[in-house]
PDB file of N, CA, C and O in Angstrom, chain B, residues numbered from 101:
ATOM      1  N   UNK B 101    -163.770-136.412 -88.416  1.00  0.00           N
ATOM      2  CA  UNK B 101    -162.652-135.870 -87.660  1.00  0.00           C
ATOM      3  C   UNK B 101    -161.529-135.498 -88.626  1.00  0.00           C
ATOM      4  O   UNK B 101    -161.187-136.274 -89.519  1.00  0.00           O
ATOM      5  N   UNK B 102    -160.973-134.336 -88.447  1.00  0.00           N
ATOM      6  CA  UNK B 102    -159.912-133.831 -89.312  1.00  0.00           C
ATOM      7  C   UNK B 102    -158.565-134.435 -88.891  1.00  0.00           C
ATOM      8  O   UNK B 102    -158.251-134.508 -87.703  1.00  0.00           O
ATOM      9  N   UNK B 103    -157.785-134.861 -89.877  1.00  0.00           N
ATOM     10  CA  UNK B 103    -156.503-135.518 -89.605  1.00  0.00           C
ATOM     11  C   UNK B 103    -155.386-134.481 -89.483  1.00  0.00           C
ATOM     12  O   UNK B 103    -155.561-133.328 -89.878  1.00  0.00           O
ATOM     13  N   UNK B 104    -154.226-134.893 -88.930  1.00  0.00           N
ATOM     14  CA  UNK B 104    -153.088-133.958 -88.856  1.00  0.00           C
ATOM     15  C   UNK B 104    -152.668-133.430 -90.230  1.00  0.00           C
ATOM     16  O   UNK B 104    -152.292-132.264 -90.351  1.00  0.00           O
ATOM     17  N   UNK B 105    -152.725-134.255 -91.243  1.00  0.00           N
ATOM     18  CA  UNK B 105    -152.363-133.793 -92.585  1.00  0.00           C
ATOM     19  C   UNK B 105    -153.326-132.699 -93.039  1.00  0.00           C
ATOM     20  O   UNK B 105    -152.893-131.704 -93.621  1.00  0.00           O
ATOM     21  N   UNK B 106    -154.614-132.865 -92.786  1.00  0.00           N
ATOM     22  CA  UNK B 106    -155.597-131.850 -93.152  1.00  0.00           C
ATOM     23  C   UNK B 106    -155.387-130.575 -92.341  1.00  0.00           C
ATOM     24  O   UNK B 106    -155.542-129.477 -92.875  1.00  0.00           O
ATOM     25  N   UNK B 107    -155.041-130.700 -91.079  1.00  0.00           N
ATOM     26  CA  UNK B 107    -154.770-129.522 -90.250  1.00  0.00           C
ATOM     27  C   UNK B 107    -153.600-128.731 -90.813  1.00  0.00           C
ATOM     28  O   UNK B 107    -153.642-127.502 -90.857  1.00  0.00           O
ATOM     29  N   UNK B 108    -152.552-129.436 -91.244  1.00  0.00           N
ATOM     30  CA  UNK B 108    -151.386-128.767 -91.835  1.00  0.00           C
ATOM     31  C   UNK B 108    -151.785-128.042 -93.110  1.00  0.00           C
ATOM     32  O   UNK B 108    -151.339-126.919 -93.347  1.00  0.00           O
ATOM     33  N   UNK B 109    -152.610-128.659 -93.925  1.00  0.00           N
ATOM     34  CA  UNK B 109    -153.073-128.020 -95.156  1.00  0.00           C
ATOM     35  C   UNK B 109    -153.882-126.765 -94.858  1.00  0.00           C
ATOM     36  O   UNK B 109    -153.680-125.731 -95.495  1.00  0.00           O
ATOM     37  N   UNK B 110    -154.780-126.847 -93.913  1.00  0.00           N
ATOM     38  CA  UNK B 110    -155.594-125.677 -93.551  1.00  0.00           C
ATOM     39  C   UNK B 110    -154.722-124.526 -93.068  1.00  0.00           C
ATOM     40  O   UNK B 110    -155.021-123.360 -93.329  1.00  0.00           O
ATOM     41  N   UNK B 111    -153.641-124.856 -92.362  1.00  0.00           N
ATOM     42  CA  UNK B 111    -152.756-123.822 -91.836  1.00  0.00           C
ATOM     43  C   UNK B 111    -151.850-123.219 -92.909  1.00  0.00           C
ATOM     44  O   UNK B 111    -151.412-122.076 -92.779  1.00  0.00           O
ATOM     45  N   UNK B 112    -151.566-123.977 -93.966  1.00  0.00           N
ATOM     46  CA  UNK B 112    -150.570-123.510 -94.930  1.00  0.00           C
ATOM     47  C   UNK B 112    -151.093-123.207 -96.327  1.00  0.00           C
ATOM     48  O   UNK B 112    -150.386-122.593 -97.126  1.00  0.00           O
ATOM     49  N   UNK B 113    -152.315-123.625 -96.637  1.00  0.00           N
ATOM     50  CA  UNK B 113    -152.865-123.417 -97.979  1.00  0.00           C
ATOM     51  C   UNK B 113    -154.162-122.626 -97.846  1.00  0.00           C
ATOM     52  O   UNK B 113    -155.129-123.091 -97.244  1.00  0.00           O
ATOM     53  N   UNK B 114    -154.166-121.453 -98.404  1.00  0.00           N
ATOM     54  CA  UNK B 114    -155.360-120.614 -98.343  1.00  0.00           C
ATOM     55  C   UNK B 114    -156.441-121.110 -99.290  1.00  0.00           C
ATOM     56  O   UNK B 114    -156.152-121.703-100.330  1.00  0.00           O
ATOM     57  N   UNK B 115    -157.685-120.859 -98.917  1.00  0.00           N
ATOM     58  CA  UNK B 115    -158.798-121.134 -99.797  1.00  0.00           C
ATOM     59  C   UNK B 115    -159.383-122.529 -99.717  1.00  0.00           C
ATOM     60  O   UNK B 115    -160.315-122.843-100.457  1.00  0.00           O
ATOM     61  N   UNK B 116    -158.872-123.365 -98.852  1.00  0.00           N
ATOM     62  CA  UNK B 116    -159.434-124.707 -98.705  1.00  0.00           C
ATOM     63  C   UNK B 116    -160.428-124.738 -97.550  1.00  0.00           C
ATOM     64  O   UNK B 116    -160.161-124.221 -96.465  1.00  0.00           O
ATOM     65  N   UNK B 117    -161.563-125.345 -97.802  1.00  0.00           N
ATOM     66  CA  UNK B 117    -162.502-125.590 -96.708  1.00  0.00           C
ATOM     67  C   UNK B 117    -161.986-126.792 -95.923  1.00  0.00           C
ATOM     68  O   UNK B 117    -161.139-127.533 -96.424  1.00  0.00           O
ATOM     69  N   UNK B 118    -162.474-127.000 -94.712  1.00  0.00           N
ATOM     70  CA  UNK B 118    -162.050-128.192 -93.962  1.00  0.00           C
ATOM     71  C   UNK B 118    -162.331-129.482 -94.734  1.00  0.00           C
ATOM     72  O   UNK B 118    -161.538-130.421 -94.674  1.00  0.00           O
ATOM     73  N   UNK B 119    -163.444-129.536 -95.451  1.00  0.00           N
ATOM     74  CA  UNK B 119    -163.781-130.740 -96.217  1.00  0.00           C
ATOM     75  C   UNK B 119    -162.802-130.950 -97.362  1.00  0.00           C
ATOM     76  O   UNK B 119    -162.351-132.071 -97.599  1.00  0.00           O
ATOM     77  N   UNK B 120    -162.472-129.877 -98.072  1.00  0.00           N
ATOM     78  CA  UNK B 120    -161.499-129.976 -99.164  1.00  0.00           C
ATOM     79  C   UNK B 120    -160.125-130.369 -98.629  1.00  0.00           C
ATOM     80  O   UNK B 120    -159.438-131.205 -99.216  1.00  0.00           O
ATOM     81  N   UNK B 121    -159.730-129.764 -97.517  1.00  0.00           N
ATOM     82  CA  UNK B 121    -158.440-130.101 -96.914  1.00  0.00           C
ATOM     83  C   UNK B 121    -158.396-131.570 -96.539  1.00  0.00           C
ATOM     84  O   UNK B 121    -157.370-132.224 -96.727  1.00  0.00           O
ATOM     85  N   UNK B 122    -159.484-132.097 -96.016  1.00  0.00           N
ATOM     86  CA  UNK B 122    -159.512-133.508 -95.638  1.00  0.00           C
ATOM     87  C   UNK B 122    -159.440-134.409 -96.869  1.00  0.00           C
ATOM     88  O   UNK B 122    -158.770-135.441 -96.843  1.00  0.00           O
ATOM     89  N   UNK B 123    -160.121-134.028 -97.941  1.00  0.00           N
ATOM     90  CA  UNK B 123    -160.055-134.819 -99.179  1.00  0.00           C
ATOM     91  C   UNK B 123    -158.633-134.863 -99.721  1.00  0.00           C
ATOM     92  O   UNK B 123    -158.138-135.929-100.087  1.00  0.00           O
ATOM     93  N   UNK B 124    -157.975-133.708 -99.774  1.00  0.00           N
ATOM     94  CA  UNK B 124    -156.595-133.649-100.256  1.00  0.00           C
ATOM     95  C   UNK B 124    -155.687-134.434 -99.310  1.00  0.00           C
ATOM     96  O   UNK B 124    -154.808-135.172 -99.756  1.00  0.00           O
ATOM     97  N   UNK B 125    -155.898-134.273 -98.018  1.00  0.00           N
ATOM     98  CA  UNK B 125    -155.090-134.992 -97.028  1.00  0.00           C
ATOM     99  C   UNK B 125    -155.232-136.498 -97.184  1.00  0.00           C
ATOM    100  O   UNK B 125    -154.254-137.234 -97.053  1.00  0.00           O
ATOM    101  N   UNK B 126    -156.436-136.953 -97.460  1.00  0.00           N
ATOM    102  CA  UNK B 126    -156.642-138.391 -97.664  1.00  0.00           C
ATOM    103  C   UNK B 126    -155.838-138.889 -98.861  1.00  0.00           C
ATOM    104  O   UNK B 126    -155.255-139.972 -98.817  1.00  0.00           O
ATOM    105  N   UNK B 127    -155.811-138.088 -99.937  1.00  0.00           N
ATOM    106  CA  UNK B 127    -154.999-138.454-101.107  1.00  0.00           C
ATOM    107  C   UNK B 127    -153.513-138.459-100.753  1.00  0.00           C
ATOM    108  O   UNK B 127    -152.783-139.364-101.156  1.00  0.00           O
ATOM    109  N   UNK B 128    -153.067-137.461-100.009  1.00  0.00           N
ATOM    110  CA  UNK B 128    -151.657-137.391 -99.607  1.00  0.00           C
ATOM    111  C   UNK B 128    -151.283-138.619 -98.803  1.00  0.00           C
ATOM    112  O   UNK B 128    -150.276-139.267 -99.091  1.00  0.00           O
ATOM    113  N   UNK B 129    -152.079-138.947 -97.799  1.00  0.00           N
ATOM    114  CA  UNK B 129    -151.774-140.098 -96.941  1.00  0.00           C
ATOM    115  C   UNK B 129    -151.781-141.397 -97.738  1.00  0.00           C
ATOM    116  O   UNK B 129    -150.921-142.255 -97.541  1.00  0.00           O
ATOM    117  N   UNK B 130    -152.751-141.540 -98.636  1.00  0.00           N
ATOM    118  CA  UNK B 130    -152.836-142.734 -99.476  1.00  0.00           C
ATOM    119  C   UNK B 130    -151.608-142.842-100.384  1.00  0.00           C
ATOM    120  O   UNK B 130    -151.028-143.919-100.524  1.00  0.00           O
ATOM    121  N   UNK B 131    -151.221-141.732-100.994  1.00  0.00           N
ATOM    122  CA  UNK B 131    -150.063-141.750-101.893  1.00  0.00           C
ATOM    123  C   UNK B 131    -148.761-141.969-101.127  1.00  0.00           C
ATOM    124  O   UNK B 131    -147.849-142.616-101.641  1.00  0.00           O
ATOM    125  N   UNK B 132    -148.660-141.448 -99.923  1.00  0.00           N
ATOM    126  CA  UNK B 132    -147.473-141.716 -99.092  1.00  0.00           C
ATOM    127  C   UNK B 132    -147.356-143.215 -98.815  1.00  0.00           C
ATOM    128  O   UNK B 132    -146.265-143.784 -98.863  1.00  0.00           O
ATOM    129  N   UNK B 133    -148.483-143.836 -98.528  1.00  0.00           N
ATOM    130  CA  UNK B 133    -148.477-145.290 -98.305  1.00  0.00           C
ATOM    131  C   UNK B 133    -148.018-146.031 -99.559  1.00  0.00           C
ATOM    132  O   UNK B 133    -147.260-146.997 -99.474  1.00  0.00           O
ATOM    133  N   UNK B 134    -148.480-145.574-100.721  1.00  0.00           N
ATOM    134  CA  UNK B 134    -148.062-146.193-101.981  1.00  0.00           C
ATOM    135  C   UNK B 134    -146.560-146.023-102.197  1.00  0.00           C
ATOM    136  O   UNK B 134    -145.882-146.964-102.610  1.00  0.00           O
ATOM    137  N   UNK B 135    -146.038-144.825-101.921  1.00  0.00           N
ATOM    138  CA  UNK B 135    -144.594-144.595-102.051  1.00  0.00           C
ATOM    139  C   UNK B 135    -143.799-145.490-101.111  1.00  0.00           C
ATOM    140  O   UNK B 135    -142.778-146.063-101.492  1.00  0.00           O
ATOM    141  N   UNK B 136    -144.276-145.598 -99.893  1.00  0.00           N
ATOM    142  CA  UNK B 136    -143.611-146.447 -98.906  1.00  0.00           C
ATOM    143  C   UNK B 136    -143.586-147.904 -99.361  1.00  0.00           C
ATOM    144  O   UNK B 136    -142.640-148.637 -99.075  1.00  0.00           O
ATOM    145  N   UNK B 137    -144.625-148.310-100.066  1.00  0.00           N
ATOM    146  CA  UNK B 137    -144.710-149.691-100.566  1.00  0.00           C
ATOM    147  C   UNK B 137    -143.890-149.893-101.837  1.00  0.00           C
ATOM    148  O   UNK B 137    -143.841-151.000-102.374  1.00  0.00           O
ATOM    149  N   UNK B 138    -143.239-148.820-102.325  1.00  0.00           N
ATOM    150  CA  UNK B 138    -142.378-148.957-103.484  1.00  0.00           C
ATOM    151  C   UNK B 138    -142.994-148.558-104.814  1.00  0.00           C
ATOM    152  O   UNK B 138    -142.396-148.783-105.866  1.00  0.00           O
ATOM    153  N   UNK B 139    -144.172-147.975-104.781  1.00  0.00           N
ATOM    154  CA  UNK B 139    -144.825-147.526-106.008  1.00  0.00           C
ATOM    155  C   UNK B 139    -144.076-146.315-106.561  1.00  0.00           C
ATOM    156  O   UNK B 139    -143.717-145.406-105.813  1.00  0.00           O
ATOM    157  N   UNK B 140    -143.844-146.307-107.873  1.00  0.00           N
ATOM    158  CA  UNK B 140    -143.116-145.176-108.465  1.00  0.00           C
ATOM    159  C   UNK B 140    -144.050-143.980-108.683  1.00  0.00           C
ATOM    160  O   UNK B 140    -145.274-144.110-108.659  1.00  0.00           O
ATOM    161  N   UNK B 141    -143.436-142.823-108.894  1.00  0.00           N
ATOM    162  CA  UNK B 141    -144.206-141.577-108.984  1.00  0.00           C
ATOM    163  C   UNK B 141    -145.128-141.556-110.197  1.00  0.00           C
ATOM    164  O   UNK B 141    -146.225-141.005-110.108  1.00  0.00           O
ATOM    165  N   UNK B 142    -144.725-142.139-111.332  1.00  0.00           N
ATOM    166  CA  UNK B 142    -145.626-142.169-112.488  1.00  0.00           C
ATOM    167  C   UNK B 142    -146.893-142.958-112.173  1.00  0.00           C
ATOM    168  O   UNK B 142    -147.985-142.574-112.593  1.00  0.00           O
ATOM    169  N   UNK B 143    -146.751-144.053-111.440  1.00  0.00           N
ATOM    170  CA  UNK B 143    -147.918-144.856-111.068  1.00  0.00           C
ATOM    171  C   UNK B 143    -148.797-144.082-110.090  1.00  0.00           C
ATOM    172  O   UNK B 143    -150.023-144.160-110.158  1.00  0.00           O
ATOM    173  N   UNK B 144    -148.180-143.346-109.194  1.00  0.00           N
ATOM    174  CA  UNK B 144    -148.950-142.518-108.264  1.00  0.00           C
ATOM    175  C   UNK B 144    -149.708-141.440-109.034  1.00  0.00           C
ATOM    176  O   UNK B 144    -150.870-141.168-108.733  1.00  0.00           O
ATOM    177  N   UNK B 145    -149.072-140.832-110.012  1.00  0.00           N
ATOM    178  CA  UNK B 145    -149.756-139.821-110.813  1.00  0.00           C
ATOM    179  C   UNK B 145    -150.912-140.440-111.596  1.00  0.00           C
ATOM    180  O   UNK B 145    -151.959-139.813-111.756  1.00  0.00           O
ATOM    181  N   UNK B 146    -150.731-141.653-112.078  1.00  0.00           N
ATOM    182  CA  UNK B 146    -151.826-142.344-112.762  1.00  0.00           C
ATOM    183  C   UNK B 146    -152.970-142.605-111.790  1.00  0.00           C
ATOM    184  O   UNK B 146    -154.141-142.455-112.139  1.00  0.00           O
ATOM    185  N   UNK B 147    -152.621-142.996-110.572  1.00  0.00           N
ATOM    186  CA  UNK B 147    -153.631-143.227-109.538  1.00  0.00           C
ATOM    187  C   UNK B 147    -154.445-141.944-109.281  1.00  0.00           C
ATOM    188  O   UNK B 147    -155.672-141.989-109.193  1.00  0.00           O
ATOM    189  N   UNK B 148    -153.756-140.816-109.165  1.00  0.00           N
ATOM    190  CA  UNK B 148    -154.462-139.552-108.939  1.00  0.00           C
ATOM    191  C   UNK B 148    -155.347-139.206-110.129  1.00  0.00           C
ATOM    192  O   UNK B 148    -156.473-138.741-109.951  1.00  0.00           O
ATOM    193  N   UNK B 149    -154.846-139.429-111.338  1.00  0.00           N
ATOM    194  CA  UNK B 149    -155.647-139.185-112.538  1.00  0.00           C
ATOM    195  C   UNK B 149    -156.878-140.090-112.537  1.00  0.00           C
ATOM    196  O   UNK B 149    -157.981-139.638-112.846  1.00  0.00           O
ATOM    197  N   UNK B 150    -156.692-141.362-112.190  1.00  0.00           N
ATOM    198  CA  UNK B 150    -157.812-142.307-112.139  1.00  0.00           C
ATOM    199  C   UNK B 150    -158.861-141.901-111.105  1.00  0.00           C
ATOM    200  O   UNK B 150    -160.042-142.216-111.249  1.00  0.00           O
ATOM    201  N   UNK B 151    -158.417-141.198-110.061  1.00  0.00           N
ATOM    202  CA  UNK B 151    -159.325-140.716-109.021  1.00  0.00           C
ATOM    203  C   UNK B 151    -159.936-139.354-109.383  1.00  0.00           C
ATOM    204  O   UNK B 151    -160.620-138.737-108.566  1.00  0.00           O
ATOM    205  N   UNK B 152    -159.681-138.895-110.612  1.00  0.00           N
ATOM    206  CA  UNK B 152    -160.189-137.607-111.104  1.00  0.00           C
ATOM    207  C   UNK B 152    -159.698-136.416-110.292  1.00  0.00           C
ATOM    208  O   UNK B 152    -160.417-135.432-110.117  1.00  0.00           O
ATOM    209  N   UNK B 153    -158.467-136.515-109.797  1.00  0.00           N
ATOM    210  CA  UNK B 153    -157.872-135.398-109.065  1.00  0.00           C
ATOM    211  C   UNK B 153    -157.390-134.376-110.095  1.00  0.00           C
ATOM    212  O   UNK B 153    -156.574-134.706-110.956  1.00  0.00           O
ATOM    213  N   UNK B 154    -157.888-133.136-110.015  1.00  0.00           N
ATOM    214  CA  UNK B 154    -157.453-132.113-110.964  1.00  0.00           C
ATOM    215  C   UNK B 154    -155.951-131.833-110.849  1.00  0.00           C
ATOM    216  O   UNK B 154    -155.335-132.102-109.817  1.00  0.00           O
ATOM    217  N   UNK B 155    -155.382-131.298-111.909  1.00  0.00           N
ATOM    218  CA  UNK B 155    -153.935-131.044-111.955  1.00  0.00           C
ATOM    219  C   UNK B 155    -153.467-130.186-110.781  1.00  0.00           C
ATOM    220  O   UNK B 155    -152.459-130.511-110.153  1.00  0.00           O
ATOM    221  N   UNK B 156    -154.160-129.120-110.476  1.00  0.00           N
ATOM    222  CA  UNK B 156    -153.697-128.224-109.406  1.00  0.00           C
ATOM    223  C   UNK B 156    -153.645-128.961-108.064  1.00  0.00           C
ATOM    224  O   UNK B 156    -152.725-128.752-107.273  1.00  0.00           O
ATOM    225  N   UNK B 157    -154.619-129.809-107.816  1.00  0.00           N
ATOM    226  CA  UNK B 157    -154.593-130.588-106.566  1.00  0.00           C
ATOM    227  C   UNK B 157    -153.520-131.664-106.615  1.00  0.00           C
ATOM    228  O   UNK B 157    -152.896-131.964-105.597  1.00  0.00           O
ATOM    229  N   UNK B 158    -153.298-132.249-107.793  1.00  0.00           N
ATOM    230  CA  UNK B 158    -152.223-133.247-107.930  1.00  0.00           C
ATOM    231  C   UNK B 158    -150.871-132.599-107.644  1.00  0.00           C
ATOM    232  O   UNK B 158    -149.995-133.219-107.041  1.00  0.00           O
ATOM    233  N   UNK B 159    -150.703-131.345-108.080  1.00  0.00           N
ATOM    234  CA  UNK B 159    -149.460-130.629-107.782  1.00  0.00           C
ATOM    235  C   UNK B 159    -149.341-130.393-106.281  1.00  0.00           C
ATOM    236  O   UNK B 159    -148.272-130.601-105.706  1.00  0.00           O
ATOM    237  N   UNK B 160    -150.419-129.963-105.645  1.00  0.00           N
ATOM    238  CA  UNK B 160    -150.410-129.763-104.193  1.00  0.00           C
ATOM    239  C   UNK B 160    -150.051-131.066-103.476  1.00  0.00           C
ATOM    240  O   UNK B 160    -149.215-131.069-102.573  1.00  0.00           O
ATOM    241  N   UNK B 161    -150.669-132.146-103.869  1.00  0.00           N
ATOM    242  CA  UNK B 161    -150.395-133.452-103.258  1.00  0.00           C
ATOM    243  C   UNK B 161    -148.935-133.830-103.469  1.00  0.00           C
ATOM    244  O   UNK B 161    -148.263-134.281-102.542  1.00  0.00           O
ATOM    245  N   UNK B 162    -148.452-133.645-104.684  1.00  0.00           N
ATOM    246  CA  UNK B 162    -147.083-134.033-105.014  1.00  0.00           C
ATOM    247  C   UNK B 162    -146.063-133.199-104.249  1.00  0.00           C
ATOM    248  O   UNK B 162    -145.000-133.708-103.891  1.00  0.00           O
ATOM    249  N   UNK B 163    -146.369-131.911-103.989  1.00  0.00           N
ATOM    250  CA  UNK B 163    -145.430-131.109-103.188  1.00  0.00           C
ATOM    251  C   UNK B 163    -145.234-131.727-101.813  1.00  0.00           C
ATOM    252  O   UNK B 163    -144.144-131.669-101.243  1.00  0.00           O
ATOM    253  N   UNK B 164    -146.295-132.317-101.288  1.00  0.00           N
ATOM    254  CA  UNK B 164    -146.197-132.938 -99.969  1.00  0.00           C
ATOM    255  C   UNK B 164    -145.466-134.283-100.031  1.00  0.00           C
ATOM    256  O   UNK B 164    -144.881-134.723 -99.041  1.00  0.00           O
ATOM    257  N   UNK B 165    -145.504-134.925-101.185  1.00  0.00           N
ATOM    258  CA  UNK B 165    -144.853-136.229-101.323  1.00  0.00           C
ATOM    259  C   UNK B 165    -143.351-136.118-101.514  1.00  0.00           C
ATOM    260  O   UNK B 165    -142.609-137.009-101.100  1.00  0.00           O
ATOM    261  N   UNK B 166    -142.888-135.036-102.136  1.00  0.00           N
ATOM    262  CA  UNK B 166    -141.455-134.926-102.427  1.00  0.00           C
ATOM    263  C   UNK B 166    -140.678-134.259-101.304  1.00  0.00           C
ATOM    264  O   UNK B 166    -139.452-134.168-101.369  1.00  0.00           O
ATOM    265  N   UNK B 167    -141.368-133.796-100.283  1.00  0.00           N
ATOM    266  CA  UNK B 167    -140.705-133.321 -99.076  1.00  0.00           C
ATOM    267  C   UNK B 167    -139.958-132.017 -99.236  1.00  0.00           C
ATOM    268  O   UNK B 167    -140.492-131.046 -99.772  1.00  0.00           O
ATOM    269  N   UNK B 168    -138.722-131.995 -98.771  1.00  0.00           N
ATOM    270  CA  UNK B 168    -137.950-130.756 -98.657  1.00  0.00           C
ATOM    271  C   UNK B 168    -137.108-130.441 -99.883  1.00  0.00           C
ATOM    272  O   UNK B 168    -136.017-129.886 -99.750  1.00  0.00           O
ATOM    273  N   UNK B 169    -137.578-130.776-101.048  1.00  0.00           N
ATOM    274  CA  UNK B 169    -136.882-130.436-102.283  1.00  0.00           C
ATOM    275  C   UNK B 169    -136.706-128.920-102.329  1.00  0.00           C
ATOM    276  O   UNK B 169    -137.636-128.187-101.992  1.00  0.00           O
ATOM    277  N   UNK B 170    -135.521-128.429-102.742  1.00  0.00           N
ATOM    278  CA  UNK B 170    -135.281-126.981-102.704  1.00  0.00           C
ATOM    279  C   UNK B 170    -136.283-126.154-103.517  1.00  0.00           C
ATOM    280  O   UNK B 170    -136.605-125.029-103.133  1.00  0.00           O
ATOM    281  N   UNK B 171    -136.765-126.682-104.602  1.00  0.00           N
ATOM    282  CA  UNK B 171    -137.784-125.961-105.388  1.00  0.00           C
ATOM    283  C   UNK B 171    -138.956-126.907-105.611  1.00  0.00           C
ATOM    284  O   UNK B 171    -139.295-127.254-106.743  1.00  0.00           O
ATOM    285  N   UNK B 172    -139.557-127.310-104.513  1.00  0.00           N
ATOM    286  CA  UNK B 172    -140.540-128.395-104.585  1.00  0.00           C
ATOM    287  C   UNK B 172    -141.786-128.056-105.380  1.00  0.00           C
ATOM    288  O   UNK B 172    -142.372-128.955-105.984  1.00  0.00           O
ATOM    289  N   UNK B 173    -142.219-126.809-105.409  1.00  0.00           N
ATOM    290  CA  UNK B 173    -143.387-126.473-106.214  1.00  0.00           C
ATOM    291  C   UNK B 173    -143.082-126.694-107.699  1.00  0.00           C
ATOM    292  O   UNK B 173    -143.868-127.314-108.416  1.00  0.00           O
ATOM    293  N   UNK B 174    -141.949-126.188-108.147  1.00  0.00           N
ATOM    294  CA  UNK B 174    -141.565-126.378-109.545  1.00  0.00           C
ATOM    295  C   UNK B 174    -141.359-127.862-109.849  1.00  0.00           C
ATOM    296  O   UNK B 174    -141.789-128.355-110.892  1.00  0.00           O
ATOM    297  N   UNK B 175    -140.699-128.568-108.933  1.00  0.00           N
ATOM    298  CA  UNK B 175    -140.467-130.002-109.137  1.00  0.00           C
ATOM    299  C   UNK B 175    -141.782-130.764-109.197  1.00  0.00           C
ATOM    300  O   UNK B 175    -141.952-131.641-110.044  1.00  0.00           O
ATOM    301  N   UNK B 176    -142.710-130.440-108.306  1.00  0.00           N
ATOM    302  CA  UNK B 176    -144.013-131.110-108.297  1.00  0.00           C
ATOM    303  C   UNK B 176    -144.782-130.817-109.573  1.00  0.00           C
ATOM    304  O   UNK B 176    -145.421-131.702-110.141  1.00  0.00           O
ATOM    305  N   UNK B 177    -144.717-129.584-110.014  1.00  0.00           N
ATOM    306  CA  UNK B 177    -145.404-129.212-111.258  1.00  0.00           C
ATOM    307  C   UNK B 177    -144.856-130.023-112.427  1.00  0.00           C
ATOM    308  O   UNK B 177    -145.623-130.535-113.241  1.00  0.00           O
ATOM    309  N   UNK B 178    -143.539-130.140-112.513  1.00  0.00           N
ATOM    310  CA  UNK B 178    -142.921-130.913-113.590  1.00  0.00           C
ATOM    311  C   UNK B 178    -143.303-132.392-113.506  1.00  0.00           C
ATOM    312  O   UNK B 178    -143.590-133.025-114.522  1.00  0.00           O
ATOM    313  N   UNK B 179    -143.304-132.931-112.297  1.00  0.00           N
ATOM    314  CA  UNK B 179    -143.679-134.343-112.112  1.00  0.00           C
ATOM    315  C   UNK B 179    -145.094-134.580-112.618  1.00  0.00           C
ATOM    316  O   UNK B 179    -145.342-135.532-113.358  1.00  0.00           O
ATOM    317  N   UNK B 180    -146.013-133.720-112.223  1.00  0.00           N
ATOM    318  CA  UNK B 180    -147.417-133.892-112.603  1.00  0.00           C
ATOM    319  C   UNK B 180    -147.615-133.645-114.095  1.00  0.00           C
ATOM    320  O   UNK B 180    -148.204-134.471-114.792  1.00  0.00           O
ATOM    321  N   UNK B 181    -147.129-132.521-114.576  1.00  0.00           N
ATOM    322  CA  UNK B 181    -147.377-132.154-115.973  1.00  0.00           C
ATOM    323  C   UNK B 181    -146.673-133.065-116.974  1.00  0.00           C
ATOM    324  O   UNK B 181    -147.157-133.244-118.092  1.00  0.00           O
ATOM    325  N   UNK B 182    -145.536-133.645-116.585  1.00  0.00           N
ATOM    326  CA  UNK B 182    -144.790-134.525-117.489  1.00  0.00           C
ATOM    327  C   UNK B 182    -145.156-135.995-117.316  1.00  0.00           C
ATOM    328  O   UNK B 182    -144.660-136.852-118.047  1.00  0.00           O
ATOM    329  N   UNK B 183    -146.005-136.280-116.369  1.00  0.00           N
ATOM    330  CA  UNK B 183    -146.416-137.657-116.123  1.00  0.00           C
ATOM    331  C   UNK B 183    -147.172-138.212-117.328  1.00  0.00           C
ATOM    332  O   UNK B 183    -147.994-137.512-117.920  1.00  0.00           O
ATOM    333  N   UNK B 184    -146.899-139.470-117.693  1.00  0.00           N
ATOM    334  CA  UNK B 184    -147.679-140.090-118.777  1.00  0.00           C
ATOM    335  C   UNK B 184    -149.186-140.048-118.513  1.00  0.00           C
ATOM    336  O   UNK B 184    -149.981-140.052-119.453  1.00  0.00           O
ATOM    337  N   UNK B 185    -149.573-140.008-117.261  1.00  0.00           N
ATOM    338  CA  UNK B 185    -150.994-139.954-116.910  1.00  0.00           C
ATOM    339  C   UNK B 185    -151.627-138.624-117.319  1.00  0.00           C
ATOM    340  O   UNK B 185    -152.833-138.562-117.556  1.00  0.00           O
ATOM    341  N   UNK B 186    -150.828-137.567-117.404  1.00  0.00           N
ATOM    342  CA  UNK B 186    -151.353-136.227-117.698  1.00  0.00           C
ATOM    343  C   UNK B 186    -151.043-135.762-119.113  1.00  0.00           C
ATOM    344  O   UNK B 186    -151.575-134.744-119.555  1.00  0.00           O
ATOM    345  N   UNK B 187    -150.200-136.480-119.822  1.00  0.00           N
ATOM    346  CA  UNK B 187    -149.872-136.068-121.186  1.00  0.00           C
ATOM    347  C   UNK B 187    -150.764-136.804-122.164  1.00  0.00           C
ATOM    348  O   UNK B 187    -151.016-137.998-121.998  1.00  0.00           O
ATOM    349  N   UNK B 188    -151.245-136.104-123.185  1.00  0.00           N
ATOM    350  CA  UNK B 188    -152.122-136.758-124.156  1.00  0.00           C
ATOM    351  C   UNK B 188    -151.376-137.850-124.927  1.00  0.00           C
ATOM    352  O   UNK B 188    -150.195-137.712-125.249  1.00  0.00           O
ATOM    353  N   UNK B 189    -152.074-138.905-125.204  1.00  0.00           N
ATOM    354  CA  UNK B 189    -151.511-140.008-125.974  1.00  0.00           C
ATOM    355  C   UNK B 189    -151.598-139.636-127.445  1.00  0.00           C
ATOM    356  O   UNK B 189    -152.687-139.553-128.013  1.00  0.00           O
ATOM    357  N   UNK B 190    -150.446-139.415-128.051  1.00  0.00           N
ATOM    358  CA  UNK B 190    -150.419-138.990-129.439  1.00  0.00           C
ATOM    359  C   UNK B 190    -150.131-140.139-130.398  1.00  0.00           C
ATOM    360  O   UNK B 190    -149.945-139.920-131.595  1.00  0.00           O
ATOM    361  N   UNK B 191    -150.095-141.326-129.890  1.00  0.00           N
ATOM    362  CA  UNK B 191    -149.802-142.483-130.757  1.00  0.00           C
ATOM    363  C   UNK B 191    -151.020-142.928-131.524  1.00  0.00           C
ATOM    364  O   UNK B 191    -150.949-143.884-132.296  1.00  0.00           O
TER     365      UNK B 191
END
């Protein structure tokens, strides 16, 4: 059964199959729960990386997590790309 989050994704994001929308929606709902529990965004990004979520999907997920930010796509991209989980360890 498709969830409301997946329905919203299907209506607003082109190119997703219902199965892909549900997978992304499950990540969104899971990460929202983590945020509600007080988990910081870097830890959430690490969680997505650990789940092998590709960068483009992590950005999509993050846009939904940051809500009505005036430039949420750019903000989400910066959050994901600058996350310690996504930056190579040069030490």
